PDB file of C-alpha atoms in Angstrom:
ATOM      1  CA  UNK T 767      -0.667  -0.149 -15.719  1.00  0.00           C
ATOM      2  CA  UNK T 768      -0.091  -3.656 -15.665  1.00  0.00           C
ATOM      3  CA  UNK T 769       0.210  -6.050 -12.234  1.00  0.00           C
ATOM      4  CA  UNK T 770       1.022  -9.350 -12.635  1.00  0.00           C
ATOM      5  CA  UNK T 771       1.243 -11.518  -9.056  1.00  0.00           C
ATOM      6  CA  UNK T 772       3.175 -15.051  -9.073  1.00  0.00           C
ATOM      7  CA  UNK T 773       1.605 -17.079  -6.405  1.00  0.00           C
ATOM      8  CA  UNK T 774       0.562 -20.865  -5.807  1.00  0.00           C
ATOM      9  CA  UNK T 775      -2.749 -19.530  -4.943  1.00  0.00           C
ATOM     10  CA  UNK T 776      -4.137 -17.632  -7.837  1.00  0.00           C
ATOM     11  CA  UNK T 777      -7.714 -18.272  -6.666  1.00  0.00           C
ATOM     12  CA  UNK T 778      -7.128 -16.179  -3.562  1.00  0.00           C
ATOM     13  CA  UNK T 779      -7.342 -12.982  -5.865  1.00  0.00           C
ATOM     14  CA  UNK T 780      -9.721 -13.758  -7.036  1.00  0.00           C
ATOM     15  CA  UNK T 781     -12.437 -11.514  -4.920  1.00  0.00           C
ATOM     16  CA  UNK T 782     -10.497  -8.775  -4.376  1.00  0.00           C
ATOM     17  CA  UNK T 783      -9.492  -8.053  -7.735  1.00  0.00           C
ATOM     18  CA  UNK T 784     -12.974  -7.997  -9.081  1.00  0.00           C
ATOM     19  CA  UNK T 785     -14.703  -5.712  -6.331  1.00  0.00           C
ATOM     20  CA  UNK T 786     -14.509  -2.195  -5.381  1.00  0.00           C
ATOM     21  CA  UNK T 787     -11.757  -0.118  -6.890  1.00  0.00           C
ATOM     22  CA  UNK T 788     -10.087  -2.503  -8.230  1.00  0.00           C
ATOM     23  CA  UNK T 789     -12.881  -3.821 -10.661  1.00  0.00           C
ATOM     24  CA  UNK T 790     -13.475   0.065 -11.671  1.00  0.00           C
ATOM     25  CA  UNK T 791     -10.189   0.292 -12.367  1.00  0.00           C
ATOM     26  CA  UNK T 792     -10.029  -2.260 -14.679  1.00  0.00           C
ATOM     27  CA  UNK T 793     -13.426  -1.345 -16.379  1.00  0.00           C
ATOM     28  CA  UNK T 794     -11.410   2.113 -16.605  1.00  0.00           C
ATOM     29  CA  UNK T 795      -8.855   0.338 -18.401  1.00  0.00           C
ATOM     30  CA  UNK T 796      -6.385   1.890 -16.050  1.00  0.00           C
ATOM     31  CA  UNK T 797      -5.093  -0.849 -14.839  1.00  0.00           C
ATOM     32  CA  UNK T 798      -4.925  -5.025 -15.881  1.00  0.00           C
ATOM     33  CA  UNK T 799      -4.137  -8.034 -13.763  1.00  0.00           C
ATOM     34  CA  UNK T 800      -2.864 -11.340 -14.364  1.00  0.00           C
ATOM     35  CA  UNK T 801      -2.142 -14.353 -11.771  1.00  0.00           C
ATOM     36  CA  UNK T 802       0.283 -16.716 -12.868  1.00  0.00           C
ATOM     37  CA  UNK T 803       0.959 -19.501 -11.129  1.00  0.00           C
ATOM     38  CA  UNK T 804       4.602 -20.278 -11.038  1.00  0.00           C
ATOM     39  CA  UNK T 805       4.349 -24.052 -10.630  1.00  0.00           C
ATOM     40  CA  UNK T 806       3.422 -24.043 -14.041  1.00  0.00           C
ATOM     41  CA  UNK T 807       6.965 -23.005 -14.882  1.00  0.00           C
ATOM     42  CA  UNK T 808       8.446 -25.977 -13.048  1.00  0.00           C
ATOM     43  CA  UNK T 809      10.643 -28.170 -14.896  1.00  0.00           C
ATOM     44  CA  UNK T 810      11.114 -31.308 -12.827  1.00  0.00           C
ATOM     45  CA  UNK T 811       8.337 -34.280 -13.121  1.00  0.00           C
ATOM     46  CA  UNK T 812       6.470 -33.807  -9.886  1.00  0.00           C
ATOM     47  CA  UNK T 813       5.992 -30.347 -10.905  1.00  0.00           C
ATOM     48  CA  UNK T 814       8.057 -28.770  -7.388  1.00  0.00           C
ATOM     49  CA  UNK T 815       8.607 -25.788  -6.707  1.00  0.00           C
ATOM     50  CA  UNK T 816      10.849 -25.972  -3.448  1.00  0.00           C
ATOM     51  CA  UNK T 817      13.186 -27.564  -1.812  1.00  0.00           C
ATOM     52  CA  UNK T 818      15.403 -28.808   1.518  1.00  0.00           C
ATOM     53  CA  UNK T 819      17.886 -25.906   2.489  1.00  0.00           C
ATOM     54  CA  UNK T 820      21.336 -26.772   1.774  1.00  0.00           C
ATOM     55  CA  UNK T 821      22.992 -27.229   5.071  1.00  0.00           C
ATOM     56  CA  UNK T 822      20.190 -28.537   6.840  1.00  0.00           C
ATOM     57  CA  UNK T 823      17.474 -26.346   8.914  1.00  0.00           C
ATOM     58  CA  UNK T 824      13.430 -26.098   9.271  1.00  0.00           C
ATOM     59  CA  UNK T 825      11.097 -25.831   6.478  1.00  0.00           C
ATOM     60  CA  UNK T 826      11.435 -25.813   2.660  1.00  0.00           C
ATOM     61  CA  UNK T 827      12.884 -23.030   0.604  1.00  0.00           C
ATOM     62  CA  UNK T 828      11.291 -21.682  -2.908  1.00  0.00           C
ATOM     63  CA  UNK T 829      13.309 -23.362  -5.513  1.00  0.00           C
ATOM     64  CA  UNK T 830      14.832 -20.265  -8.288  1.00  0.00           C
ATOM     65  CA  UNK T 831      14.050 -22.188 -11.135  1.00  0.00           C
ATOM     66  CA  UNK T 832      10.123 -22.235 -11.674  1.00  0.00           C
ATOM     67  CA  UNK T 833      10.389 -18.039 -10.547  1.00  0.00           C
ATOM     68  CA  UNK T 834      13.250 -17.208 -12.761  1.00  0.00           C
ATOM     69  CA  UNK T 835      11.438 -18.481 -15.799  1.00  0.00           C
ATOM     70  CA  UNK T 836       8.004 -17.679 -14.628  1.00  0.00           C
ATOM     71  CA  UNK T 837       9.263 -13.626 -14.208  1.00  0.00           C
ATOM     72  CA  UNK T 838      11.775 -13.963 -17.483  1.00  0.00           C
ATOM     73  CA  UNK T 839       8.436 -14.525 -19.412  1.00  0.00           C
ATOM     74  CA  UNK T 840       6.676 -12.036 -18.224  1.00  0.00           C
ATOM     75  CA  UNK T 841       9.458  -9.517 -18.734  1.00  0.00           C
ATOM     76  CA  UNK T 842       9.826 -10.761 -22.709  1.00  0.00           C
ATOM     77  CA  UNK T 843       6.025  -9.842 -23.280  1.00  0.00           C
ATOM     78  CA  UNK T 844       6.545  -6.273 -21.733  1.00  0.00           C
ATOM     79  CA  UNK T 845       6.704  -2.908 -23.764  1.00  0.00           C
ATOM     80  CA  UNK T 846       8.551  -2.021 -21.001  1.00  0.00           C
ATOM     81  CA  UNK T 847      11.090  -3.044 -17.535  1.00  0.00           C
ATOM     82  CA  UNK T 848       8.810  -4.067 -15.140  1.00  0.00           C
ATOM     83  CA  UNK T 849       9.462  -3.711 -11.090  1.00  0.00           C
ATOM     84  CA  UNK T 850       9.907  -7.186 -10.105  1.00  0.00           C
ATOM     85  CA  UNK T 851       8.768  -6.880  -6.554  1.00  0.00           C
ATOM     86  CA  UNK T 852       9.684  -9.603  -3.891  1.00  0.00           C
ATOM     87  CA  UNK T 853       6.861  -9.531  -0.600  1.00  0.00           C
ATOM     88  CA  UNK T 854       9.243 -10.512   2.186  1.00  0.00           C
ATOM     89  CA  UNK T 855       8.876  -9.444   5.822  1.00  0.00           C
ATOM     90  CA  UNK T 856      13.040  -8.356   5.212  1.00  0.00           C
ATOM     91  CA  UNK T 857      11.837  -5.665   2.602  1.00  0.00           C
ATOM     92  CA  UNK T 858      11.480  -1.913   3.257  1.00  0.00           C
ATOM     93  CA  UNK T 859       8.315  -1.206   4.988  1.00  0.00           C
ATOM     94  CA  UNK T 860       5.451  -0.083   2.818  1.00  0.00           C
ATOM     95  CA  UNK T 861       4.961   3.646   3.432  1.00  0.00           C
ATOM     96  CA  UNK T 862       1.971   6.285   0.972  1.00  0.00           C
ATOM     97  CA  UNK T 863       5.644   7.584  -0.499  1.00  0.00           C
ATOM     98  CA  UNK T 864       6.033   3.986  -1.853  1.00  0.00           C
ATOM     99  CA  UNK T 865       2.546   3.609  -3.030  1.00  0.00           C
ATOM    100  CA  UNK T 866       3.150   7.247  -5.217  1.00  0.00           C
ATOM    101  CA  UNK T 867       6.502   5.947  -6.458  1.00  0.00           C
ATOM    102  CA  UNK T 868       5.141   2.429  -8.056  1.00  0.00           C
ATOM    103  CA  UNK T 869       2.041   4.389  -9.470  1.00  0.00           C
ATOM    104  CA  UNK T 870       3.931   6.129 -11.956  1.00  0.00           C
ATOM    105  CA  UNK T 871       5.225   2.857 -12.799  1.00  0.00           C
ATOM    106  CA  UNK T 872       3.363   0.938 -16.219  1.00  0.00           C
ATOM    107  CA  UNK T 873       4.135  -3.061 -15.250  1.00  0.00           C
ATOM    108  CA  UNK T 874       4.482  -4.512 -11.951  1.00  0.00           C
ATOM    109  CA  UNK T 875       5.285  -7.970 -11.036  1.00  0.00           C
ATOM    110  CA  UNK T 876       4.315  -9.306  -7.408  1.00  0.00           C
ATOM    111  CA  UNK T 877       7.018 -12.155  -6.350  1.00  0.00           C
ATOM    112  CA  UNK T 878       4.091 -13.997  -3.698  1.00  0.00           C
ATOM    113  CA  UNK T 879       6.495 -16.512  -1.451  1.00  0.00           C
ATOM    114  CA  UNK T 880       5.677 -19.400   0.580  1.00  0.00           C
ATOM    115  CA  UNK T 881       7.200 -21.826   3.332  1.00  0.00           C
ATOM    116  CA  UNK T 882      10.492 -20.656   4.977  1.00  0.00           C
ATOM    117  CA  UNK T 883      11.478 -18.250   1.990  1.00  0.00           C
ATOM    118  CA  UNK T 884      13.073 -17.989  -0.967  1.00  0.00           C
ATOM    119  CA  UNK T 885      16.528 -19.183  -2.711  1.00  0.00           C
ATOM    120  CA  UNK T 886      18.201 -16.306  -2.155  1.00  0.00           C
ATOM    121  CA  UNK T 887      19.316 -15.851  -5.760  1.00  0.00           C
ATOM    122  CA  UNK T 888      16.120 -14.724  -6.584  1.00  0.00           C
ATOM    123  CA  UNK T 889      16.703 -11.878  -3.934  1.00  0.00           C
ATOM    124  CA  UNK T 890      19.871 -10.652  -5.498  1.00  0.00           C
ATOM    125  CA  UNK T 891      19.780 -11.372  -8.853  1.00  0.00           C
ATOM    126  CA  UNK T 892      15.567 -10.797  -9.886  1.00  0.00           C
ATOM    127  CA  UNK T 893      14.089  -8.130  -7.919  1.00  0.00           C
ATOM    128  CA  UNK T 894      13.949  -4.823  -7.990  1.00  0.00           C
ATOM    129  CA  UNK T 895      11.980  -4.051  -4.794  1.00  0.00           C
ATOM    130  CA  UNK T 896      11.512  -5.907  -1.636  1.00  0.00           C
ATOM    131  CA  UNK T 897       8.105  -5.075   0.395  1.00  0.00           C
ATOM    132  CA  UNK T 898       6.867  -5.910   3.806  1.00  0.00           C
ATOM    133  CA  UNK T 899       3.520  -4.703   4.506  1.00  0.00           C
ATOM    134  CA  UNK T 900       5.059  -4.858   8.733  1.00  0.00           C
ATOM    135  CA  UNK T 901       6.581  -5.892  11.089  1.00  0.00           C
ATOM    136  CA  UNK T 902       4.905  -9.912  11.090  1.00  0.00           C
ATOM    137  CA  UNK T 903       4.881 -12.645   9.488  1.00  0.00           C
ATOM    138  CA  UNK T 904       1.851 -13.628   7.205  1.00  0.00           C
ATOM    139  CA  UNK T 905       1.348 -17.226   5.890  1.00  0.00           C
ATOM    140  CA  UNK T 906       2.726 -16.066   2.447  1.00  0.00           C
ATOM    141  CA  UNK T 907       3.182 -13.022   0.042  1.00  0.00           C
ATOM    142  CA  UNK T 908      -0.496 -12.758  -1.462  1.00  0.00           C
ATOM    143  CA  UNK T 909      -2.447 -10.669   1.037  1.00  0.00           C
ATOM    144  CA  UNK T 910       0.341  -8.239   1.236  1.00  0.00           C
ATOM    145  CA  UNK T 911       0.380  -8.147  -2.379  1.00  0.00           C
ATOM    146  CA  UNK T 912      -2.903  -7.110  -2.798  1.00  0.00           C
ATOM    147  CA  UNK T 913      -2.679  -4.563   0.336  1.00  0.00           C
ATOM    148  CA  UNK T 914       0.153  -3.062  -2.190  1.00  0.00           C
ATOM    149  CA  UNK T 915      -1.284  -3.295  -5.676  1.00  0.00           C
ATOM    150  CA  UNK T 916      -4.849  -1.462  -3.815  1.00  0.00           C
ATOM    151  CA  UNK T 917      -2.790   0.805  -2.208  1.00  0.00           C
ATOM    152  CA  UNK T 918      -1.027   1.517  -5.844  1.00  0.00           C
ATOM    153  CA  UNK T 919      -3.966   1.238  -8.152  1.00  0.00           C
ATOM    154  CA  UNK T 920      -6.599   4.045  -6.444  1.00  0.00           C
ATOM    155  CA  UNK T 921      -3.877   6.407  -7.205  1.00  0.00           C
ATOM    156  CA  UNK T 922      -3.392   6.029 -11.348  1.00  0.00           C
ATOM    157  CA  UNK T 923      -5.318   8.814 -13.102  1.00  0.00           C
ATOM    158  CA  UNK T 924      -9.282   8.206 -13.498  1.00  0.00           C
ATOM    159  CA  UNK T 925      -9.651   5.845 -10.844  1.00  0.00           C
ATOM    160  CA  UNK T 926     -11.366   7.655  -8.052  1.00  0.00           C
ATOM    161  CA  UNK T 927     -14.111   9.484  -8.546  1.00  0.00           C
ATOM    162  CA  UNK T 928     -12.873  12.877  -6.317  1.00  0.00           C
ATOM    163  CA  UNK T 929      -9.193  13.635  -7.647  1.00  0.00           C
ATOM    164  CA  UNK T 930      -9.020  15.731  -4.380  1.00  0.00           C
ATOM    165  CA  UNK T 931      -9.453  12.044  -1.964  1.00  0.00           C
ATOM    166  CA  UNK T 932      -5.846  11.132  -2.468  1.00  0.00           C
ATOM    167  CA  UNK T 933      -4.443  14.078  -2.108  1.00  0.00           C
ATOM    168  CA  UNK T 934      -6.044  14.347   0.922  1.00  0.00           C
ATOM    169  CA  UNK T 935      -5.649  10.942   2.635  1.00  0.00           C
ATOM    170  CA  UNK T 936      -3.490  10.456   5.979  1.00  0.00           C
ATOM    171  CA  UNK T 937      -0.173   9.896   4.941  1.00  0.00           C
ATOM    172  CA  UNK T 938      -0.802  12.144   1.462  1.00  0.00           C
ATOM    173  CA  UNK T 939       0.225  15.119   3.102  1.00  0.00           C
ATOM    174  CA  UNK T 940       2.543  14.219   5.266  1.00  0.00           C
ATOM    175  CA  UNK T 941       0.281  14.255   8.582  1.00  0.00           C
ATOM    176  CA  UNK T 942      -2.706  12.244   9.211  1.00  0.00           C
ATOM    177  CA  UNK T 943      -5.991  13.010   8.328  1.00  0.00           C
ATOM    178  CA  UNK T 944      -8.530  15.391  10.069  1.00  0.00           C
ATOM    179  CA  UNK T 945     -12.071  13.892  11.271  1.00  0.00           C
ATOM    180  CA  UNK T 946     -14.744  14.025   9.048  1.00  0.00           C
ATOM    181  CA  UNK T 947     -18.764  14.100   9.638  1.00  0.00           C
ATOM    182  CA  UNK T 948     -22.083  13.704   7.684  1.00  0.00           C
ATOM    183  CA  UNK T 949     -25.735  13.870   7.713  1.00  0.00           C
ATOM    184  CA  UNK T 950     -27.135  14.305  10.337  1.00  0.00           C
ATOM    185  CA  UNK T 951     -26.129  17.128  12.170  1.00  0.00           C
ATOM    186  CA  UNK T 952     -27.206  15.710  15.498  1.00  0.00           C
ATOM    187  CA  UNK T 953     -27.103  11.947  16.387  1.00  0.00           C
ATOM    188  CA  UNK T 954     -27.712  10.563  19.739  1.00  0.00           C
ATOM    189  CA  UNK T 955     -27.254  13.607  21.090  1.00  0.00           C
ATOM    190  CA  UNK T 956     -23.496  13.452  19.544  1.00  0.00           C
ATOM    191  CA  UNK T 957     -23.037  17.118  17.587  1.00  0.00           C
ATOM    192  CA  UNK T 958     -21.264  18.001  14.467  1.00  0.00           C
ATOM    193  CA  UNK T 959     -19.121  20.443  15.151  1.00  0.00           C
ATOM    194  CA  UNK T 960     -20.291  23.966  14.508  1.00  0.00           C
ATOM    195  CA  UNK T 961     -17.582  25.348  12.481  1.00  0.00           C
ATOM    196  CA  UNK T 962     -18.329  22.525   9.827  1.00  0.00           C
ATOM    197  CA  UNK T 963     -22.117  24.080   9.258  1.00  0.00           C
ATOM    198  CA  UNK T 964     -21.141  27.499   9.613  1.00  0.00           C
ATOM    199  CA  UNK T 965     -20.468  27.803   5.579  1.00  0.00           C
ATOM    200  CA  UNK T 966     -17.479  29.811   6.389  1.00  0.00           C
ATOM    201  CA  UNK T 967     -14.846  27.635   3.788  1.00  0.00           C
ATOM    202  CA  UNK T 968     -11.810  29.515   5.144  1.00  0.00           C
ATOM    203  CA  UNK T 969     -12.492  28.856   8.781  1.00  0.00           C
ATOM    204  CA  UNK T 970     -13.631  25.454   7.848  1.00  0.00           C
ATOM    205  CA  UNK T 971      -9.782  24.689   6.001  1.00  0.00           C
ATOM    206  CA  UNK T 972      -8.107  26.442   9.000  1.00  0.00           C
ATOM    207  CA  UNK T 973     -10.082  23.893  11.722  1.00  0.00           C
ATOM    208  CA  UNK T 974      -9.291  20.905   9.067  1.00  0.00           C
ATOM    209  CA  UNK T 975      -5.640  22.155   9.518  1.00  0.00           C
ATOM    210  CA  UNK T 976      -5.846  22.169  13.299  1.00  0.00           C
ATOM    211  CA  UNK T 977      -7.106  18.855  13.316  1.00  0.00           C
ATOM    212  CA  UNK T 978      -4.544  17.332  11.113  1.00  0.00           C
ATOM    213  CA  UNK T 979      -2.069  18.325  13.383  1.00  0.00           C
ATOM    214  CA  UNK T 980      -3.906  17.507  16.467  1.00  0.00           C
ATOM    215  CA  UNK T 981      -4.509  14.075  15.346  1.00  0.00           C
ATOM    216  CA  UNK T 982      -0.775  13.499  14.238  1.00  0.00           C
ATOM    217  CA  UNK T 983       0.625  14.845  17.253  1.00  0.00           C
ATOM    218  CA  UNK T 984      -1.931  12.510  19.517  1.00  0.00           C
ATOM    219  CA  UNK T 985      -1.182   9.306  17.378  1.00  0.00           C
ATOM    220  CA  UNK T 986       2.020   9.689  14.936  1.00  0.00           C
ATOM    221  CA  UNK T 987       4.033  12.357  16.987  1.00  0.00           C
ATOM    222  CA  UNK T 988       7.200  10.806  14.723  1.00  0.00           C
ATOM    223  CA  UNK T 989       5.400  12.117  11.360  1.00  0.00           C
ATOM    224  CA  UNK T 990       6.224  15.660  12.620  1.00  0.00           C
ATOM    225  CA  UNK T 991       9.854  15.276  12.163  1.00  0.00           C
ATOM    226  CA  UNK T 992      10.228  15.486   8.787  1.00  0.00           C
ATOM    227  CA  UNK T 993       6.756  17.722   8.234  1.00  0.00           C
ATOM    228  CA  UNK T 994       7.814  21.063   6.614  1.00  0.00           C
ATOM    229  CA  UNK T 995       5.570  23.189   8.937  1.00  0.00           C
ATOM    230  CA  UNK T 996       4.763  26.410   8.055  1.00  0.00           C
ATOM    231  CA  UNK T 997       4.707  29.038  10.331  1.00  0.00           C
ATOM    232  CA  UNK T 998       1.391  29.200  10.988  1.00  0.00           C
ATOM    233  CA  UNK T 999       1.452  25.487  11.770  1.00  0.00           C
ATOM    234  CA  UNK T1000       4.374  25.766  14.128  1.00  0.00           C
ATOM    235  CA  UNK T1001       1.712  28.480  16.549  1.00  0.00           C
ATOM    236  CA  UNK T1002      -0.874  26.040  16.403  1.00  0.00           C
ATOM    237  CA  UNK T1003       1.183  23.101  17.147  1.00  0.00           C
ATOM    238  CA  UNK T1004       2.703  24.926  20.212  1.00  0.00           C
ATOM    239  CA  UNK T1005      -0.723  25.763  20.931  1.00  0.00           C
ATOM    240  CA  UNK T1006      -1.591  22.010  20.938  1.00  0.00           C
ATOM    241  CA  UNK T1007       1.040  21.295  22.639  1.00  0.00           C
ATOM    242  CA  UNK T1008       0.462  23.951  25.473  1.00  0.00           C
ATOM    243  CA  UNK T1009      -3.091  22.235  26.011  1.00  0.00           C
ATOM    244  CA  UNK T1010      -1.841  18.447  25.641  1.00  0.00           C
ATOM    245  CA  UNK T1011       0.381  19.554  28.836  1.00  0.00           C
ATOM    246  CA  UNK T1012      -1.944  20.879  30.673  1.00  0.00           C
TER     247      UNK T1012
END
């Protein structure tokens, strides 16, 4: 895959891409970034790349020209269509489904805003995607864009080391995730819990199960309406309902 992110701020990548996942991933070869910085696509003398809102109002807007060209680029040295995706608090909110749909994407191109927003003929006649990482508003479009392209890039083949992680992360599934414990078995007088030593792998998945739902129904009750529960999962829900009333 290929992620390219337009921002005025290139350097603010620069430690996140080259830590953690993200620097395995590219030493994997599963996945290359580039920063460009669009006011190098600006065409007037003082190099702008924004602009007074016609009919009056606060703040400047993002001018099209500098993006347009900047992204029009890009797109001519592809193999193939990239997403062109616009970080706006407007955008659809970022959900795990999101994250599964760009990874089986092979270019990506992060739109990072600044100041009141953008000409809106970028909107409607660039993109393909607009994000928001939530409901707020964030000084511009780079941290969310690198909230995205992490939450994108640990899912491409290769990249984590247990294939069996994502699958398994809250949201993955559907639910959220069930508690996990290590070494030691006793801290503080704070226990593991049995079942998890017992070596029993069956009754171990079956308490992971429990939990999952436990843990959604305690802090994401809304996840559970469009879970297809089994009926196993239905008992043990009533179940945990039953003892949440009580």
């Amino acid at each position: 895959m290929k992620i390219d992110f337009l921002t005025l701020f290139p350097e603010m990548f620069e430690g996140v891409i080259h830590s953690s996942i993200l620097k395995k991933a590219q030493e994997k070869e599963a996945v290359s970034f580039q920063c460009v910085n669009f006011r190098e696509y600006s065409t007037n003398k003082h190099s702008s790349v924004d602009d007074y809102p016609y009919g009056g109002g606060a703040g400047m807007v993002l001018a099209p020209q500098p993006i347009f060209d900047a992204v029009d680029t890009l797109v001519g040295q592809s193999d193939t269509k990239p997403r062109v995706i616009l970080m706006c608090p407007q955008g659809e909110r970022f959900t795990q489904r999101k994250a599964e749909e760009l990874a089986k994407e092979e270019h990506l191109i992060f739109i990072c805003g600044h100041y009141e927003g953008y000409d809106e003929r970028i909107r409607e006649n660039l993109v393909t995607d607009e994000i928001s990482i939530g409901d707020y508003v964030l000084t511009g479009g780079e941290l969310g864009s690198m909230v995205v392209a992490d939450s994108v890039v640990r899912l491409l083949p290769g990249v984590l080391g247990n294939t069996t992680s994502k699958i398994e992360d809250s949201f993955s599934t559907g639910l959220l995730e069930h508690p996990h414990y290590t070494r030691p078995a006793e801290f503080r007088g704070y226990k593991v819990p049995d079942v998890l030593l017992s070596g029993n792998h069956a009754h171990i998945e079956e308490w992971r199960k429990k939990q999952s739902l436990k843990r959604t129904l305690e802090r994401r009750k809304d996840l559970l309406e469009s879970y297809p529960l089994t009926k196993q999962e239905e008992k043990w829900l009533a179940e945990l309902g039953k003892n949440e009333k009580e």
